[in-house]
Short mmCIF file of C-alpha atoms in Angstrom, two decimals:
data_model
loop_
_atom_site.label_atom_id
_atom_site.label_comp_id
_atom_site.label_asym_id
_atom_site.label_seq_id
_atom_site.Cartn_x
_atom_site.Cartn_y
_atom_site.Cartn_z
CA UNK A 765 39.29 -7.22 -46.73
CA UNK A 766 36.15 -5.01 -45.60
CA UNK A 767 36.57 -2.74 -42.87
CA UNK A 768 34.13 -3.79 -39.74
CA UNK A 769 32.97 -0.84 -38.69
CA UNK A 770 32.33 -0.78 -34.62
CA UNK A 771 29.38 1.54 -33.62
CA UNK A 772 27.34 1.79 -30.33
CA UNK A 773 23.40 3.03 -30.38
CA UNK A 774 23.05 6.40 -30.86
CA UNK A 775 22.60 8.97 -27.86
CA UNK A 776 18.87 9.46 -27.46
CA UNK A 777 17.76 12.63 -25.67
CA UNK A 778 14.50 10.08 -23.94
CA UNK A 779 17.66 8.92 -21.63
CA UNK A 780 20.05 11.33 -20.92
CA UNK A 781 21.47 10.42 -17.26
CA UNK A 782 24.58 7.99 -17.34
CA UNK A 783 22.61 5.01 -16.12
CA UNK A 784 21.33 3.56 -19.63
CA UNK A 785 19.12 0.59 -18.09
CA UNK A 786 15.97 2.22 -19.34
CA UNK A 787 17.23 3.20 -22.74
CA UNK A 788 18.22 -0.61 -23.51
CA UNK A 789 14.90 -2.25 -21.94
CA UNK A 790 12.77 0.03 -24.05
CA UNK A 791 14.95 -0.48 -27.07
CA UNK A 792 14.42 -4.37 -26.41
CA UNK A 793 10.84 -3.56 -25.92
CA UNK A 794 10.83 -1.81 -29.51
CA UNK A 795 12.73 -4.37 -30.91
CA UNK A 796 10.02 -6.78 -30.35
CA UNK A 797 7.09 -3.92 -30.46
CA UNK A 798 8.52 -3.48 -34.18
CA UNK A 799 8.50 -7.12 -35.14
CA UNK A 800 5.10 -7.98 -33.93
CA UNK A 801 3.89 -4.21 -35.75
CA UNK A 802 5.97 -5.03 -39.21
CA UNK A 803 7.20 -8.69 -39.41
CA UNK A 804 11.21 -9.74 -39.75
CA UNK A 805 11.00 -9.62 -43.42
CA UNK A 806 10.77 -6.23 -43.81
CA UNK A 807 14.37 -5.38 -42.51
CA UNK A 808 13.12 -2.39 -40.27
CA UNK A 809 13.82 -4.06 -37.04
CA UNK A 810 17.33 -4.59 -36.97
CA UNK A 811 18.75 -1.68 -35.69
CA UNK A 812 16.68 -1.90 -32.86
CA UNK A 813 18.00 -5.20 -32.23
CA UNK A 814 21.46 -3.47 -32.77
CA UNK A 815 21.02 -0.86 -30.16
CA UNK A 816 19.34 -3.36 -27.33
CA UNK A 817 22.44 -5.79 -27.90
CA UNK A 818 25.19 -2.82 -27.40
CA UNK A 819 23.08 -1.37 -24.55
CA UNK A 820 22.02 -4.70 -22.84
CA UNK A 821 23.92 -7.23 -20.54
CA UNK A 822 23.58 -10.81 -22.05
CA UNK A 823 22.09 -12.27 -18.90
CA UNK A 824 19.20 -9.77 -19.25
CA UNK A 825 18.63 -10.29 -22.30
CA UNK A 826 18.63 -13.98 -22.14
CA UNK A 827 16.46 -13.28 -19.23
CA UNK A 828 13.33 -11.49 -21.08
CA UNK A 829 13.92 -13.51 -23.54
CA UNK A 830 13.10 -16.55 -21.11
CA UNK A 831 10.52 -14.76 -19.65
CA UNK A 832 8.56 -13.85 -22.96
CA UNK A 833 8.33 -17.65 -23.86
CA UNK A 834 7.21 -18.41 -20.56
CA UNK A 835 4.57 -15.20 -21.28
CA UNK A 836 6.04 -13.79 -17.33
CA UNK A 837 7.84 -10.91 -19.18
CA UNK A 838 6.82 -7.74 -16.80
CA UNK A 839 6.84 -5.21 -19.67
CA UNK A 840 4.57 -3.45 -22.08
CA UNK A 841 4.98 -5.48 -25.44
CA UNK B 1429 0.17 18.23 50.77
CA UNK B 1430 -2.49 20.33 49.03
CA UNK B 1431 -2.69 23.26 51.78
CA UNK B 1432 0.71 23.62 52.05
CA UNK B 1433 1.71 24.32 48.50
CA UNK B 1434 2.14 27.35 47.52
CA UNK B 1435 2.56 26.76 43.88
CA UNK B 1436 0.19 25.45 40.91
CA UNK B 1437 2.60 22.50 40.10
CA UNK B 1438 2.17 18.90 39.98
CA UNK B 1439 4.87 16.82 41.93
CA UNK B 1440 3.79 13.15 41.44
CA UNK B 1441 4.18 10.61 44.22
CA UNK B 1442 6.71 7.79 43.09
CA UNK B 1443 4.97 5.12 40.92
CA UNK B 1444 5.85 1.51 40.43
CA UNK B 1445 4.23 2.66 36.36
CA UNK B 1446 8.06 3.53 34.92
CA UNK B 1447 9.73 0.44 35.68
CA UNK B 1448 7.05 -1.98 35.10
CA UNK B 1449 6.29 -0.35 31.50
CA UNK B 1450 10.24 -1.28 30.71
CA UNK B 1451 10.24 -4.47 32.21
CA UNK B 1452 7.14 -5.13 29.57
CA UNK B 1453 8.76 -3.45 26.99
CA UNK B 1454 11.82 -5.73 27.55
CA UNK B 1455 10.20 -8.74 28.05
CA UNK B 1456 7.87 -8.00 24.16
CA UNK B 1457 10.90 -7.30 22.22
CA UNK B 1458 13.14 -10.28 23.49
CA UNK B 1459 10.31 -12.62 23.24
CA UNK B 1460 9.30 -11.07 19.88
CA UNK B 1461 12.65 -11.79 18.42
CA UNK B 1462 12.83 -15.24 20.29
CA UNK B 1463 9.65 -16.05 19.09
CA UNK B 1464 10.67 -15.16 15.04
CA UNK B 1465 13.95 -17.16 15.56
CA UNK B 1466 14.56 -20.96 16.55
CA UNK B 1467 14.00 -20.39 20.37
CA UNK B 1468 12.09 -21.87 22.56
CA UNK B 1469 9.40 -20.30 24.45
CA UNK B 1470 9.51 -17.05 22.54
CA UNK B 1471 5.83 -16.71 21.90
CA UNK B 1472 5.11 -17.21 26.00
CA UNK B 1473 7.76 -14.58 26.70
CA UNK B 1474 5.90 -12.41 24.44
CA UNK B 1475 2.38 -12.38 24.94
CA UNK B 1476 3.63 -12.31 28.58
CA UNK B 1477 5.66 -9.32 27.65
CA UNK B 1478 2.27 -7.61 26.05
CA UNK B 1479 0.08 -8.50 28.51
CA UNK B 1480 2.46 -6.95 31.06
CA UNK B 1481 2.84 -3.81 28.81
CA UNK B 1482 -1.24 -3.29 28.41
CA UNK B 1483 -1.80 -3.19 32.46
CA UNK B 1484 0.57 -1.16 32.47
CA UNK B 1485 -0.63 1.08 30.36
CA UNK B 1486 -4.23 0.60 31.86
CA UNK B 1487 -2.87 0.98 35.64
CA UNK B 1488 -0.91 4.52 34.66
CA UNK B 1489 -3.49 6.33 32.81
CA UNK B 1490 -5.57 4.93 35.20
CA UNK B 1491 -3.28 6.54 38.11
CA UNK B 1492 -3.65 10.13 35.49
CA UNK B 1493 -6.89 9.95 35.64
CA UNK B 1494 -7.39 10.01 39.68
CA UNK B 1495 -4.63 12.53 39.84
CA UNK B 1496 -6.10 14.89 37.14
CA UNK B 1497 -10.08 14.21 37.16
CA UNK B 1498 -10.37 13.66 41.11
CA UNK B 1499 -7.32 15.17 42.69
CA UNK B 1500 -7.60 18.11 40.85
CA UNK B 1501 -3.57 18.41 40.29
CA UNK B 1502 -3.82 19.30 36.60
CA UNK B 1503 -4.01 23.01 37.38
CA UNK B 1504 -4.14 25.14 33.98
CA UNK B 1505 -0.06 25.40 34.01
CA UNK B 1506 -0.08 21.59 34.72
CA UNK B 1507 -2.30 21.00 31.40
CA UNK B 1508 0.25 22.79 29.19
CA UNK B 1509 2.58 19.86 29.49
CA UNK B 1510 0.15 17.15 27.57
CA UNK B 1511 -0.93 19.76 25.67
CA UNK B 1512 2.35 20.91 23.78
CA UNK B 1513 3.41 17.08 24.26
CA UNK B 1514 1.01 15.80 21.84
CA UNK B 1515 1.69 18.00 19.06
CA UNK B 1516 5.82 16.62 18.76
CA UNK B 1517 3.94 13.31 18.98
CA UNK B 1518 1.35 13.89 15.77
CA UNK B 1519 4.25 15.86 14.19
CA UNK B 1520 6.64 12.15 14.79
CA UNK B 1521 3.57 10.07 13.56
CA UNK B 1522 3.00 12.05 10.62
CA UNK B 1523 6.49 11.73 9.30
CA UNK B 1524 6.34 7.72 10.30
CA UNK B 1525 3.48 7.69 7.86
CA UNK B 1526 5.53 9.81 5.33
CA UNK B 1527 7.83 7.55 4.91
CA UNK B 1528 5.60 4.57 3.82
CA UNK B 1529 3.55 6.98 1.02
CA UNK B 1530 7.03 8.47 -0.11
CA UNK B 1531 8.12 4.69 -0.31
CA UNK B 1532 5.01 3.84 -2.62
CA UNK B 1533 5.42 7.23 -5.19
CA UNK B 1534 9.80 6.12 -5.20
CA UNK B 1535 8.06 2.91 -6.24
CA UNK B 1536 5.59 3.79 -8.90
CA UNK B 1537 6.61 7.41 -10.21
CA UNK B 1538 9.51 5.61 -12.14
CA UNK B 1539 8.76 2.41 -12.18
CA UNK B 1540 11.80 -0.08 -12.52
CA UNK B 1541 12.96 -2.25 -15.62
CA UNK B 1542 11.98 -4.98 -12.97
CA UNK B 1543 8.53 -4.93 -13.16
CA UNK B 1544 8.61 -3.66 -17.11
CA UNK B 1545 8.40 0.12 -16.28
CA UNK B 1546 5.16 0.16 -15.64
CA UNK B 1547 2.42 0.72 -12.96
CA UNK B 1548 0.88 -1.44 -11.50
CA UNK B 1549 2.65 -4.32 -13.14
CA UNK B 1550 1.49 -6.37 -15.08
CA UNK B 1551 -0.60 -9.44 -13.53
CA UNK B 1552 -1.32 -6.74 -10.27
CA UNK B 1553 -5.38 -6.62 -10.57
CA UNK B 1554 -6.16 -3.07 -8.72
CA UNK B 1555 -8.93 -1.81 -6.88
CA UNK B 1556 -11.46 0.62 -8.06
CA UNK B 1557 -11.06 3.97 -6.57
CA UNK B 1558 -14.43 4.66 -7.60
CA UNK B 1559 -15.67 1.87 -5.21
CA UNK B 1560 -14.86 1.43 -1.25
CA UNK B 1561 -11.66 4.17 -1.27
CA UNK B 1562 -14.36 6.37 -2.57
CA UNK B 1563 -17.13 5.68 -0.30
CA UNK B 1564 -14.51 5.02 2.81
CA UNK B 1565 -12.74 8.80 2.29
CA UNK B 1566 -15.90 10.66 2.93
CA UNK B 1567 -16.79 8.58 6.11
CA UNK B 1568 -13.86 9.01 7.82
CA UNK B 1569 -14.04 12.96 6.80
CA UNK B 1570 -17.36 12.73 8.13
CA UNK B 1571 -16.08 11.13 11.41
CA UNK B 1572 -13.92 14.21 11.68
CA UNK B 1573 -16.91 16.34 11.61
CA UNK B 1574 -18.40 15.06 14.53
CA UNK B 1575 -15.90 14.98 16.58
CA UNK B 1576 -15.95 18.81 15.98
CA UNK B 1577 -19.35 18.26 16.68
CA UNK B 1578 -18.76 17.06 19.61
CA UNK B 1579 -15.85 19.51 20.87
CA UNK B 1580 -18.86 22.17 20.65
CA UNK B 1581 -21.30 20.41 22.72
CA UNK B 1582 -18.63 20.04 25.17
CA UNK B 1583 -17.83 23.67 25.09
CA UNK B 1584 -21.23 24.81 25.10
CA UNK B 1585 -21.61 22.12 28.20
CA UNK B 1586 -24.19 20.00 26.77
CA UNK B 1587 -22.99 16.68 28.48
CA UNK B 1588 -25.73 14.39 26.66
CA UNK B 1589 -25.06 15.78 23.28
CA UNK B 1590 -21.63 15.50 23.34
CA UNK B 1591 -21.92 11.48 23.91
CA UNK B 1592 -24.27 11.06 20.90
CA UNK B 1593 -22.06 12.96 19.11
CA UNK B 1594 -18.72 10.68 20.14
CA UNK B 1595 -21.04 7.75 19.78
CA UNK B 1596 -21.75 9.11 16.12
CA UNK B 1597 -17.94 9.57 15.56
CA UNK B 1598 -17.30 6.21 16.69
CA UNK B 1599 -19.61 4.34 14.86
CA UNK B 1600 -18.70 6.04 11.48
CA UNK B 1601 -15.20 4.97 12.45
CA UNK B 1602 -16.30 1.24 13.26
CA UNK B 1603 -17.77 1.41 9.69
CA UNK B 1604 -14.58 2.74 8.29
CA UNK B 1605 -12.55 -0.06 9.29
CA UNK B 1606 -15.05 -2.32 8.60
CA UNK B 1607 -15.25 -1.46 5.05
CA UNK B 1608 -11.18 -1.42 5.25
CA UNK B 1609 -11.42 -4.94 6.31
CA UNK B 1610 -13.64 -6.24 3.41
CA UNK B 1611 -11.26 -4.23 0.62
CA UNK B 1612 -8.52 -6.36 2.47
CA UNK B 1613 -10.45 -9.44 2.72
CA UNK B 1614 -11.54 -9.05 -1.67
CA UNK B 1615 -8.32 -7.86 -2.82
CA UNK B 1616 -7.16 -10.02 -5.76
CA UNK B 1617 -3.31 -8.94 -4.47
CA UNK B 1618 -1.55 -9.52 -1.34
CA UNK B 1619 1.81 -8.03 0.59
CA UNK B 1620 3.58 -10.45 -1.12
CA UNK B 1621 2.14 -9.34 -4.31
CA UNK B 1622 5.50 -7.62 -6.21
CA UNK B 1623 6.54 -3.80 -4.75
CA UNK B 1624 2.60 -2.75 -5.74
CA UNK B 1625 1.54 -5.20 -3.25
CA UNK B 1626 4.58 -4.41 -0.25
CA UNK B 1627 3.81 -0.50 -0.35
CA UNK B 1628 0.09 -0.53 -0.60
CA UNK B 1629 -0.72 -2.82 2.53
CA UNK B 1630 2.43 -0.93 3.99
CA UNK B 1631 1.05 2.53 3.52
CA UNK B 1632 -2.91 1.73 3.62
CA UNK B 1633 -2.42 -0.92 6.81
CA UNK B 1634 -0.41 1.41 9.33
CA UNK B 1635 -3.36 4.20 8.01
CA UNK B 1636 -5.60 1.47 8.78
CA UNK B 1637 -3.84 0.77 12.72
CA UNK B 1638 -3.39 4.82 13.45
CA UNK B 1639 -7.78 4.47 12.97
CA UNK B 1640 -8.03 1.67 15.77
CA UNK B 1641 -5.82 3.31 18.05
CA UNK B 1642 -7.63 7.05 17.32
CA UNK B 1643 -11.19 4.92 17.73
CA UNK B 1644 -9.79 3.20 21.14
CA UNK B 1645 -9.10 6.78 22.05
CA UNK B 1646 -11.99 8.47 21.66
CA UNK B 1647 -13.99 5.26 22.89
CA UNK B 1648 -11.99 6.45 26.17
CA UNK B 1649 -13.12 9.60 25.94
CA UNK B 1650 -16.75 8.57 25.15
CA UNK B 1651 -16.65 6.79 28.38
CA UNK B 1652 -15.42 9.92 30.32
CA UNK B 1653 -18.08 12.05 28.72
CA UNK B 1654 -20.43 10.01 29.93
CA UNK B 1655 -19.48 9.24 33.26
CA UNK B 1656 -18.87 13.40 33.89
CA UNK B 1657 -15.01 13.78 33.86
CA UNK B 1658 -14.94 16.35 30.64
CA UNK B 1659 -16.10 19.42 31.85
CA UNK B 1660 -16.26 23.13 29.63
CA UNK B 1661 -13.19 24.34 30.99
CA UNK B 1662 -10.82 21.09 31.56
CA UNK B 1663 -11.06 18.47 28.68
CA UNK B 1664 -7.63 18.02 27.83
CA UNK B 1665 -7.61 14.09 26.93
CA UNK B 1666 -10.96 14.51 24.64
CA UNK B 1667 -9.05 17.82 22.39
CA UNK B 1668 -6.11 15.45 21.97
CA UNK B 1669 -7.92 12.83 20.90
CA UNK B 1670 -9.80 15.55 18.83
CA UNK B 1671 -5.85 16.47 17.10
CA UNK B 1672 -5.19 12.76 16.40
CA UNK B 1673 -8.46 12.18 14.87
CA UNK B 1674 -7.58 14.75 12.44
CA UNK B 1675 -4.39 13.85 11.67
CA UNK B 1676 -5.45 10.44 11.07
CA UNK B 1677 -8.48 12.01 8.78
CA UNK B 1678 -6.13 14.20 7.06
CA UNK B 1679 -3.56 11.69 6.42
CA UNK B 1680 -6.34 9.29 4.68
CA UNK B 1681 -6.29 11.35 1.34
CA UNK B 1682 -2.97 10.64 0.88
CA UNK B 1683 -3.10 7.17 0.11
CA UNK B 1684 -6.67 7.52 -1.14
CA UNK B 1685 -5.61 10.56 -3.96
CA UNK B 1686 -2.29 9.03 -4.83
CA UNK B 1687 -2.53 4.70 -3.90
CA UNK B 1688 -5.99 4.26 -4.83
CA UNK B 1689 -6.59 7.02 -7.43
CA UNK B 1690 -3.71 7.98 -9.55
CA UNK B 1691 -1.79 4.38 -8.97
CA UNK B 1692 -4.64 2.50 -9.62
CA UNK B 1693 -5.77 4.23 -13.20
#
């Protein structure tokens, strides 16, 4: 049986204080920023999907997810 | 009274003024919250309440006015008191405006996740600084100078030229809110317009009062001019109206350099 190996995102020195809301919105912003740039088929988005999910609450994320269909999402995509 | 005193004081008589100013004052803030709750008869209580509060106001400086310009009791010691009153007053009305401009940069110099980090936000159509804030800054400044203009025609006791030049400071005021009023009227945003919206009419609209109550006060002392109360050496009401003219000028570039200028870019 594989190991599953259990990581968070990385500490990145644009967010230092404790309060990490900013790091996961603009990780969920780059997420889609890097989809829209490079496609999903060339495999270089994930781990920005990987660090918005461990940053993010589910209901925010659900949230802009709602509001990008509905084109109300407030940020810069 | 006046022979026998022996000292350059000003007792006043005992004035009906005090009590009737409360009674308004009471009467305009329990009718203002009946009248923005399920009462009844909470708008009569106050605009009755208001109306009460502006005689008031109109009887007492009236009542100053006899006492100071005609009675002669505001002796040089006597003119200290206004004097050194209205600077804690400017001082208290420039930190009410501080608030609402120290509100607005909380708001935009880290703008929340919210409204996506960014501002304005997105959908907020803003106004060119380059347009009325531009052309509305140097009026008011302008306004400022003639008032000074004014204050030196006074000194040098030309009577005549110091009305043209309050009439000249209160007509580049009139324009001022004029041109205030269209911006407000053309906005493409309103108060209810997301936190740009809230802090910009919060900030730019009390600017925006502080004007009409400076212009009401130096229509006053228009008035006086010309009817021969301000004289070289005892113009007391016209140099605090001078202070709050400033104040309001001064306080202009604040919204106009960092609302209209750097938020709006």
């Amino acid at each position: 049986m594989a190991e599953v190996e259990l990581k968070t995102a990385p500490a990145d020195f644009r967010f230092p204080t404790t309060n990490q809301t900013r790091h996961c919105f603009t990780r969920y912003i780059e997420f889609h920023r890097c989809l829209a740039a490079k496609g999903e088929e060339s495999g270089e988005c994930e781990k920005f999907a990987r660090y918005y999910r461990s940053l993010c609450p589910g209901e925010w994320v659900d949230k802009w997810n709602e509001q990008r269909e509905n084109g109300s999402f407030p940020g810069p995509l | 009274m006046i022979e026998s005193q022996r000292h350059s004081y000003h007792l006043v008589d005992p004035s009906p003024w005090p009590i009737s100013g409360s009674l308004g004052a009471l009467a305009t803030t329990v009718g203002g919250v009946m009248y923005m709750h399920p009462f009844q008869g909470g708008a009569t209580l106050l605009s009755l309440g208001l109306i009460f509060l502006l005689y008031t106001m109109f009887v007492w400086w009236r009542d100053v006015l006899r006492e100071s310009t005609l009675e002669g009791h505001h002796t040089k010691v006597v003119q200290l008191g206004p004097r050194y009153g209205s600077i804690p007053f400017i001082v208290s009305e420039v930190m009410f405006l501080f608030a609402f401009f120290r509100a607005s940069s909380h708001s935009s110099l880290a703008p929340t996740v919210e409204i996506g980090g960014i501002w304005p936000p997105k959908g907020i159509g803003v106004l060119d600084p380059r347009e009325i804030p531009f052309l509305n800054t140097p009026i008011l400044l302008s306004s400022g100078a003639a008032v000074t203009w004014a204050h030196h025609a006074i000194l040098a006791g030309k009577e005549k030229r110091a009305v043209y030049a309050l009439v000249a400071t209160v007509s580049l005021a009139l324009v001022f809110t004029g041109f205030q009023g269209m911006e407000y009227y053309q906005a493409p945003f309103t108060i209810s317009d997301s936190i740009y919206g809230s802090t910009f009419f919060l900030a730019t609209g009390f600017h925006g009062f502080h004007v009409i109550i400076g212009t009401l006060f130096l229509i006053v002392c228009g008035i006086r001019q010309y009817l021969g109360h301000l004289t070289k050496e005892h113009h007391v009401g016209f140099e605090a109206a001078a202070w709050y003219w400033h104040f309001v000028d001064v306080v202009r570039l604040f919204p106009f350099v960092s609302i209209y200028w750097w938020g709006g870019i």
